[in-house]
XYZ file of C-alpha atoms in Angstrom:
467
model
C 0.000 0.000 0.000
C 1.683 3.667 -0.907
C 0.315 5.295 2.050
C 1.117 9.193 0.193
C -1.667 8.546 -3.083
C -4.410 7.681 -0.421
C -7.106 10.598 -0.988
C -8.054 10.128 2.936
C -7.230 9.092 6.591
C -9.951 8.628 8.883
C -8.804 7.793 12.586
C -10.745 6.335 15.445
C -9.284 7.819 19.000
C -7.789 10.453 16.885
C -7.026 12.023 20.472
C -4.739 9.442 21.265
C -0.973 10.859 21.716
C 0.554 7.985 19.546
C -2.314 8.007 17.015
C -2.679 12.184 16.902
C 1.035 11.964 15.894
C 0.326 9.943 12.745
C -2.460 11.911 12.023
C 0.008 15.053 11.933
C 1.844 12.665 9.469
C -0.450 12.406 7.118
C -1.923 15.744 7.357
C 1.721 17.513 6.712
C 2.114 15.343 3.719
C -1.263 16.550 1.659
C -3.738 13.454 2.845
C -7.457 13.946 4.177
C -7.244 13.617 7.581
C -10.764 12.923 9.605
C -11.526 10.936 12.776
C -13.284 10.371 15.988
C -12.746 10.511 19.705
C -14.775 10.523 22.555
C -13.980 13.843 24.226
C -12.606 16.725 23.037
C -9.093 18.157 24.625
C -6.470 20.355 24.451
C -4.706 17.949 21.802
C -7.910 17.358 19.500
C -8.435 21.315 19.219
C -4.654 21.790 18.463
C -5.729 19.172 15.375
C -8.292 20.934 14.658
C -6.701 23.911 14.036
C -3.845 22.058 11.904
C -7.081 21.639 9.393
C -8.449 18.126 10.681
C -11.825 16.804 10.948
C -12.740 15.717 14.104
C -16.230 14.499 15.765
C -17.041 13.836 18.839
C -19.934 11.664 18.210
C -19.740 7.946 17.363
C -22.325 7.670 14.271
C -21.745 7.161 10.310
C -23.328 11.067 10.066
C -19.894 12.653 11.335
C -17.855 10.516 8.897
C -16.918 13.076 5.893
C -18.141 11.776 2.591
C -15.305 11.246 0.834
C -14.211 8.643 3.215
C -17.670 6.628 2.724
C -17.875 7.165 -0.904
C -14.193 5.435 -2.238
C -13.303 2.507 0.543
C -10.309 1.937 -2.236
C -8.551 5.052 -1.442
C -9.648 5.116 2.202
C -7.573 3.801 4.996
C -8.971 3.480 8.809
C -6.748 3.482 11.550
C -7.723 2.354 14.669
C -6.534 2.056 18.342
C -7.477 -1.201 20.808
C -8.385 1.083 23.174
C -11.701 1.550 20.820
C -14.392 0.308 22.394
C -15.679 -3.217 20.680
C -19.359 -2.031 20.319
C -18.038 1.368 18.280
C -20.715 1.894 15.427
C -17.808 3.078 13.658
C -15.798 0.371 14.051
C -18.210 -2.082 13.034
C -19.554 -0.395 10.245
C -15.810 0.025 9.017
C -15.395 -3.609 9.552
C -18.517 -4.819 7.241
C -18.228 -2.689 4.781
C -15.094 -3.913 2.846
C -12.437 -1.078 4.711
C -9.224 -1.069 4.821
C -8.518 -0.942 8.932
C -5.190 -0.885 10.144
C -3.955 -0.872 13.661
C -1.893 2.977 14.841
C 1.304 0.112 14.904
C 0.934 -1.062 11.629
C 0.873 2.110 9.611
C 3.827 3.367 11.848
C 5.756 0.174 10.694
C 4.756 0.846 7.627
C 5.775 4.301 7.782
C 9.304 3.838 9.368
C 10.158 0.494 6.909
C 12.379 2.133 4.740
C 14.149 4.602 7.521
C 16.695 3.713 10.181
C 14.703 3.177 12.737
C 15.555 3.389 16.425
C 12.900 2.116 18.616
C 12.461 2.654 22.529
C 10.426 -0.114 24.313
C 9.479 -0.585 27.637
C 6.899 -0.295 30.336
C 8.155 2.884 31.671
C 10.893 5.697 30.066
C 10.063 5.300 26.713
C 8.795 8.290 26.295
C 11.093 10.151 27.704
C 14.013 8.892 26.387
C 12.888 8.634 22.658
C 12.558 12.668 23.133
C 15.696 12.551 24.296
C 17.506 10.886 21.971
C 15.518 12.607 19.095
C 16.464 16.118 20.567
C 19.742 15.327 21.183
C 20.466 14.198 17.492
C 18.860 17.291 15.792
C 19.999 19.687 18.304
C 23.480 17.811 16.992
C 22.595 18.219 13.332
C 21.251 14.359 12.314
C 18.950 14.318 9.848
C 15.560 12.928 12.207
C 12.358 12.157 12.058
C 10.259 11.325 15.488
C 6.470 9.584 16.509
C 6.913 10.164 20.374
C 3.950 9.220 22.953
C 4.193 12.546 24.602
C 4.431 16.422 23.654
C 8.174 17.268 23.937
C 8.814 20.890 25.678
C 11.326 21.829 23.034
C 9.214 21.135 19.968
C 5.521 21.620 21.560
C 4.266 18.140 19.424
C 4.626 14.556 19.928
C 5.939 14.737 15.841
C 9.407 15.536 14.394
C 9.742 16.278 10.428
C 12.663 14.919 8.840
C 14.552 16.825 6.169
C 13.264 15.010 3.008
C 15.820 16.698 1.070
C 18.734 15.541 3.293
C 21.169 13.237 4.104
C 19.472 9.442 5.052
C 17.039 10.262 7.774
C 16.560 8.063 10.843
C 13.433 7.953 12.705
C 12.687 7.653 16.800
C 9.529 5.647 17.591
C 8.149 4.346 20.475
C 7.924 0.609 20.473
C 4.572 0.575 22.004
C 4.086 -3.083 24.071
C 0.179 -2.672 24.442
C -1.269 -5.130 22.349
C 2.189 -6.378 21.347
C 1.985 -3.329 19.179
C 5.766 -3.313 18.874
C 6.102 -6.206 16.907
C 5.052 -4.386 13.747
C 8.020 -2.266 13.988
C 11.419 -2.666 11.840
C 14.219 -1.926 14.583
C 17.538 -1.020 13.707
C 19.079 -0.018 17.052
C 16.476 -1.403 20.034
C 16.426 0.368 23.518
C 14.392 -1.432 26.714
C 14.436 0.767 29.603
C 12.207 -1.457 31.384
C 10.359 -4.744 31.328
C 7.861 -4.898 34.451
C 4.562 -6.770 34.807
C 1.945 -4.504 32.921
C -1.320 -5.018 30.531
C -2.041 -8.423 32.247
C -5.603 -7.565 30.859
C -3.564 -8.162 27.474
C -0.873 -11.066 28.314
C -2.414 -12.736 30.840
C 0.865 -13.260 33.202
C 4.183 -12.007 33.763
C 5.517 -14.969 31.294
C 3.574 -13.504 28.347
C 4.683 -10.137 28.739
C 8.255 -11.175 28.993
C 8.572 -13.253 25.833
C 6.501 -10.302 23.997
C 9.912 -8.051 24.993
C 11.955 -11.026 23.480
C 10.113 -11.131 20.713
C 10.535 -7.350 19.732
C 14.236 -7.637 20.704
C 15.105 -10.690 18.419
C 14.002 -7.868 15.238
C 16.955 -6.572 15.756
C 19.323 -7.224 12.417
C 22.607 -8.833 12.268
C 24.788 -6.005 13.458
C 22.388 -3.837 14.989
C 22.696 -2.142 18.685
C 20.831 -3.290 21.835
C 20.931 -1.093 24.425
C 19.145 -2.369 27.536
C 19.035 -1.351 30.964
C 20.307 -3.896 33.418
C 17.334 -4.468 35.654
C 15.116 -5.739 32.049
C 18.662 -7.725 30.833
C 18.545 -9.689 33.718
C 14.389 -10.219 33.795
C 14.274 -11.523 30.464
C 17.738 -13.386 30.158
C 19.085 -12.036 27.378
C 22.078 -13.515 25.740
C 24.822 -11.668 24.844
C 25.734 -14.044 22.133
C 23.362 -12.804 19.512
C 23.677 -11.228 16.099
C 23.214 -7.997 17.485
C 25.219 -5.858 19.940
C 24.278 -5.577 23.358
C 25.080 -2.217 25.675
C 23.676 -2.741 29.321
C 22.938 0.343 31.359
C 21.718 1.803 34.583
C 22.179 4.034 37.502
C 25.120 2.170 39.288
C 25.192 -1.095 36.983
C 26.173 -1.834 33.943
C 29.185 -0.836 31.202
C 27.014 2.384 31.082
C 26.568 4.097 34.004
C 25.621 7.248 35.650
C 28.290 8.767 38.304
C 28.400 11.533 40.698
C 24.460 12.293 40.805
C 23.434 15.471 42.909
C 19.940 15.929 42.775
C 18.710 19.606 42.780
C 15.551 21.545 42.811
C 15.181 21.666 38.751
C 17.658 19.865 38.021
C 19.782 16.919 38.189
C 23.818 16.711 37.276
C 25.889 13.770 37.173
C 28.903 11.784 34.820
C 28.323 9.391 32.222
C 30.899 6.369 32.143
C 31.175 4.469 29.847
C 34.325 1.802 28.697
C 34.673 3.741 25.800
C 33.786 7.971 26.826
C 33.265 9.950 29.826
C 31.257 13.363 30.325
C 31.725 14.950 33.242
C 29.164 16.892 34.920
C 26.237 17.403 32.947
C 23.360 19.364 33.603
C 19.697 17.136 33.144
C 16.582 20.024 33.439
C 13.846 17.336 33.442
C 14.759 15.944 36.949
C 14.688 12.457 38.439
C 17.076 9.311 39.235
C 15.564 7.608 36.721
C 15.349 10.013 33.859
C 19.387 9.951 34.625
C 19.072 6.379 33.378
C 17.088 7.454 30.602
C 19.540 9.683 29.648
C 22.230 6.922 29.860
C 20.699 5.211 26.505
C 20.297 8.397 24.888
C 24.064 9.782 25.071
C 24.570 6.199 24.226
C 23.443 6.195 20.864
C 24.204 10.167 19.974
C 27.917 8.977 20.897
C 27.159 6.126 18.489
C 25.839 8.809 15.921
C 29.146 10.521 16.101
C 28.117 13.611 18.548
C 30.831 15.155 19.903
C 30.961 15.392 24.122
C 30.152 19.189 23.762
C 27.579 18.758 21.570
C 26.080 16.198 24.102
C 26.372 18.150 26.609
C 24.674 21.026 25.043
C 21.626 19.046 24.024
C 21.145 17.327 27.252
C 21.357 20.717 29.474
C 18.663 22.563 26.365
C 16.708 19.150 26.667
C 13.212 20.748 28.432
C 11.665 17.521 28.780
C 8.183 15.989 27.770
C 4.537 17.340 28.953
C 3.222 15.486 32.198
C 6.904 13.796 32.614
C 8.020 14.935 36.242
C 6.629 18.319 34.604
C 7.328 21.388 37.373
C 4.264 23.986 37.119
C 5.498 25.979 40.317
C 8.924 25.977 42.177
C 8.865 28.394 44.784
C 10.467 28.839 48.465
C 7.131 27.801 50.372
C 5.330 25.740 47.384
C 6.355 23.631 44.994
C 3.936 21.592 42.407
C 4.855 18.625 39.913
C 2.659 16.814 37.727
C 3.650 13.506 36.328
C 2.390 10.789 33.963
C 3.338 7.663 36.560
C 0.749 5.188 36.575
C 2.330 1.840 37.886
C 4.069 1.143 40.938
C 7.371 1.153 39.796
C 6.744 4.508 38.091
C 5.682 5.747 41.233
C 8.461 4.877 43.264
C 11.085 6.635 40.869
C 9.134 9.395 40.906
C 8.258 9.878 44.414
C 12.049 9.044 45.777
C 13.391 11.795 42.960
C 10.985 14.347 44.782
C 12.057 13.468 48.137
C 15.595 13.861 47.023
C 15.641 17.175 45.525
C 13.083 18.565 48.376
C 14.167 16.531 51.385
C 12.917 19.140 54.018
C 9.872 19.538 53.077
C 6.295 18.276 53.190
C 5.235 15.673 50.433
C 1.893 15.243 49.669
C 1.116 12.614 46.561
C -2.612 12.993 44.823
C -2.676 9.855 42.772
C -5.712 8.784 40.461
C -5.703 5.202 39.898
C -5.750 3.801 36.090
C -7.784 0.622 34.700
C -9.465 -1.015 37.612
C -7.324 -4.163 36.224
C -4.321 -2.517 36.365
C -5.551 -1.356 40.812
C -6.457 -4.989 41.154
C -2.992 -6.808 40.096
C -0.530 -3.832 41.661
C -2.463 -3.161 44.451
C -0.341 -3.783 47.160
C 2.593 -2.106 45.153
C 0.452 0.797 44.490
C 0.175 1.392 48.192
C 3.989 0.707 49.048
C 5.211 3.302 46.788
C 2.317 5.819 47.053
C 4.001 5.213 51.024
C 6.918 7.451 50.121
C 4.933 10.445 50.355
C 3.996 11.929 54.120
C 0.037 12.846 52.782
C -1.831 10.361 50.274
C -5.102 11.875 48.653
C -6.488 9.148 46.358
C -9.131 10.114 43.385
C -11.758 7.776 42.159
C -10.346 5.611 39.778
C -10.152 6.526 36.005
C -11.644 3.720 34.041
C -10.562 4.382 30.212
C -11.537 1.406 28.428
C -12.726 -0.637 30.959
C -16.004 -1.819 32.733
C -16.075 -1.067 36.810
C -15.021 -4.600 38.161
C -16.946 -5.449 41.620
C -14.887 -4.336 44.908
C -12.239 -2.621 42.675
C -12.244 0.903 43.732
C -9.379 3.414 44.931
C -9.972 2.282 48.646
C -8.493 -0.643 48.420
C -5.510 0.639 48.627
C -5.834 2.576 52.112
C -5.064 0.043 54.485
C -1.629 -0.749 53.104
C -0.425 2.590 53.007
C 1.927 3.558 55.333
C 1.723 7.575 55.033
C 1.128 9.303 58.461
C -1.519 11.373 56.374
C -4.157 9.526 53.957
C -7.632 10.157 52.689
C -9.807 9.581 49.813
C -11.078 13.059 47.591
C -13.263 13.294 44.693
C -11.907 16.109 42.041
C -14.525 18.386 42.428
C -13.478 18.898 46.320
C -9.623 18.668 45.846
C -9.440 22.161 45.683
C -11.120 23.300 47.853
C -8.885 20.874 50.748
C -5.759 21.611 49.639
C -6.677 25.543 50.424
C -7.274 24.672 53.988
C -4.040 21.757 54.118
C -0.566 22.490 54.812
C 1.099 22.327 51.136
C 5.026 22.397 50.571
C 5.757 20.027 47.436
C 2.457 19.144 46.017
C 2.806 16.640 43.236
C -0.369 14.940 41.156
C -0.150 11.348 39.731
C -1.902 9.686 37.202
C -3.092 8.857 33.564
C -6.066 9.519 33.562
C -8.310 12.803 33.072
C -5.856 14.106 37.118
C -4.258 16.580 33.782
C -7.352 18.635 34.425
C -6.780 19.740 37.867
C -3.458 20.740 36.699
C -4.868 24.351 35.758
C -6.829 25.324 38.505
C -3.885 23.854 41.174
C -1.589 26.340 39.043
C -4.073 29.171 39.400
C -4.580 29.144 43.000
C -0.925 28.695 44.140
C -0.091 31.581 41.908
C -3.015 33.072 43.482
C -1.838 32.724 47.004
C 2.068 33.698 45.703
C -0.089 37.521 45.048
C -1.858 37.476 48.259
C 1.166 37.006 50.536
C-alpha cells in the first residue's frame, strides 16, 4: 500500500498521543485527515486547528463523505483502546475497509528509515525525546512519533529533512497489544520490562517473551541497548547477532556517576568503557530520567556527537509534557505533575521528589488507572504511594474498561503507610488543599488528574499575590 496517493485518513481515538502523531503525518504530507474521539481536549483542538476533521460523536453522520464514498482510497486506523461495540468500528469492519492498527501504519511508515525504537513499560517516552532532541539539536537528519508532547518542539511529531542526508526515525515501540512487533528496529532500547497489561498477556511470562520477541528484530549487526534491571528479567544472551550495551544508575558498562539531585535539576557523569562526560546538567529531573539519559548519550555517541555537543543538548533538553513536569517551584510551594501510573513509576518518581526537596512536606494525589491494572498492583500501588507523608487518592479513572466489583481506589488505604491519607473526589480537591498544609504538592496519574493541573496552578499563583 503507498500510504502518500491515499485521498483520505480517517482515525478512530484520533485524540490518542501515539495516534494524533500519525495523524500530523499524514496531514503535513497533503492526505485527508478525519476521525473520531470521545472527548474533546487540548490535543484534539490543536488538530483541529492544523485543518483536521474531528467528531465527537460515534455515528456514520460525522464521517466526511469522501471517506464513505471510495473505501479503495480510504484507509482506517484504529486504536485497541476503541471500544468493541463502536458503530464506527463495526460499520468500518462490514463494509469492505481497509482498517489498520496505529502500529501497523507506523511500521509501515518507518520500513524504509533507520529506525531506532524505545520499548518498555516505563521511560520510553522520555528517552525517545531525548535521543531525538539530542540528534537534531546535533545536526542528524531525524524524524520522530513520540507518545508525549516534547517541551522543546511543543508536538509529539518531528519532520525529517526530506531533502537531506538518510534520515533516521525515533519511535516508540509501544508493548500494548504487542503493538511493537510491527516495527522494523535497527538499534532497540528497553528501559524497562515490568509486569503490565495483564488484561492483554495474561501473566508475567507472556509479557516477557513479547519483549523477546521485539528484541530478536533486531538485524545482524544492529545495537541493543538495555538497561540492566530488564537484561537480567528476560535473560538475554549476549551471544546474539546484534550488539548488546547494558545500562543503569550504578550497573552496567554504562553508568551514571556523581548524581546530585537539585531543585530543577539533576547533574551527574556518564561512564562508559569507551567515553566519559563529566558533569552534565539534566533540566527534566529524576534518578531515573538519569538512566534514561544513559541510553540516549549512548546512541548520539554512536551517531558521532561530539561530548560538547552532548552536553549542550542534554542541558537545552526541556523535557516531555506530564513527565516529572514542574508547574510551580517556589520557596514555600512547589507543584509537579507527572504521567506515573504503575508502581514502579511511582516509586522513581516519588524518591526523585524526596531527594531534591528533602525538608519539606510531600503530599502525593494519585488517580488510579484501569481497575485491572488497581487490582494486580495493588499492594505495590500502596507501598510506593508510602513514600509520600500525605496520600489523597481520586476515584479511579476507568478508560476502556467496565467497573469490576470491589475494585475501587480504597483498596488501597489500608496498606499505606503515610502518616496522612484520605480519599477526595476532584470536584473537592481544591477546595482541601486551600485549607491543608502544602510544601511540594505533586499529582499522579493517567487519567483525566491533567485537568486539575490548571486550577492547582491558578490558586498557588493566586496565594504567591496574596502574601
Amino acid at each position: 500500500m503507498n500510504l502518500k496517493s491515499l485521498h483520505s485518513v480517517h482515525f478512530l481515538g484520533i485524540g490518542g498521543i501515539g495516534m494524533s502523531a500519525l495523524a500530523r503525518w499524514f496531514n503535513h504530507i497533503g492526505v485527508k485527515v478525519s476521525g473520531y474521539d470521545r472527548t474533546p481536549s487540548p490535543l484534539t483542538a490543536e488538530l483541529e486547528a492544523e485543518g483536521m476533521v474531528i467528531s465527537y460523536l460515534d455515528n456514520m453522520q460525522t464521517v466526511p463523505d469522501k471517506v464513505l464514498q471510495d473505501s479503495k482510497n480510504s484507509l482506517i486506523v484504529w486504536t485497541p483502546a476503541i471500544p468493541k461495540d463502536s458503530v464506527q468500528l463495526n460499520y468500518f469492519k462490514d463494509h469492505g475497509f481497509r482498517l489498520k492498527k496505529r502500529a501497523e501504519v507506523l511500521g509501515m511508515i518507518t520500513s524504509g528509515m533507520r529506525t531506532i525504537a524505545v520499548a518498555g513499560t516505563h521511560g520510553k517516552t522520555t528517552t525517545s525525546s531525548m535521543i531525538a532532541h539530542l540528534l537534531k539539536s546535533g545536526g542528524k537528519n531525524i524524524a520522530a512519533f513520540l507518545g508525549g508532547l516534547t517541551q522543546n518542539y511543543n508536538s509529539n511529531l518531528i519532520l525529517h529533512d526530506e531533502e537531506g542526508d538518510q534520515a533516521s526515525v525515533v519511535v516508540e515501540a509501544d508493548e500494548f497489544d504487542r503493538s511493537f512487533l510491527h516495527l522494523y528496529p535497527d538499534v532497540a532500547v528497553v528501559t524497562s520490562a515490568d509486569p503490565d497489561h495483564l488484561d492483554i498477556y495474561g501473566d508475567d511470562t507472556n509479557m516477557m517473551e513479547g519483549f523477546r520477541a521485539f528484541i530478536s528484530l533486531l538485524p545482524n549487526g544492529g545495537n541493543l541497548y538495555i538497561h540492566y534491571k530488564a537484561f537480567e528479567k528476560l535473560g538475554i544472551s549476549e551471544a546474539k547477532p546484534w550488539k548488546t550495551i547494558i545500562y543503569g544508575k550504578d550497573k552496567g558498562e554504562v553508568r551514571a556517576e556523581n548524581i546530585v539531585a537539585m531543585p530543577g535539576a539533576f547533574h551527574f557523569d556518564y561512564v562508559s568503557s569507551e567515553a566519559k562526560i563529566e558533569d552534565l546538567e539534566l533540566k527534566m529531573p529524576g534518578f531515573h530520567n538519569v538512566e534514561n539519559a544513559l541510553a540516549a548519550i549512548s546512541i548520539a555517541l554512536d551517531y558521532g556527537l561530539t561530548k560538547s555537543e552532548i552536553r549542550k543538548g542534554l542541558s537545552s533538553f526541556k523535557g516531555v509534557k506530564r513527565r516529572f513536569e514542574i508547574w510551580i517551584q517556589e520557596e514555600d510551594r512547589v507543584f509537579i505533575d507527572d504521567y506515573a501510573h504503575h508502581p514502579e513509576e511511582i516509586r522513581a518518581f516519588l524518591s526523585s521528589v524526596k531527594a531534591m526537596y528533602p525538608e519539606k512536606k510531600l503530599t502525593a494525589v494519585f488517580q488510579p488507572h484501569l481497575f485491572t491494572r488497581t487490582r494486580d498492583f495493588a499492594k505495590g500501588f500502596s507501598e510506593s504511594l508510602s513514600l509520600a507523608d500525605e496520600v489523597i487518592l481520586l476515584d479511579i479513572y476507568p478508560a476502556r474498561e467496565l467497573p469490576i466489583e470491589g475494585v475501587t481506589a480504597s483498596m488501597l488505604m489500608d496498606d499505606i503507610q503515610s502518616p496522612q491519607k484520605s480519599l477526595k473526589t476532584k470536584e473537592g480537591l481544591l477546595d482541601y488543599l486551600k485549607q491543608a498544609k502544602i510544601e511540594v504538592l505533586v499529582t499522579i496519574g493517567a487519567g483525566d488528574i491533567d485537568r486539575l493541573v490548571a486550577p492547582i496552578v491558578n490558586w498557588m499563583k493566586q496565594h504567591e499575590n496574596q502574601v
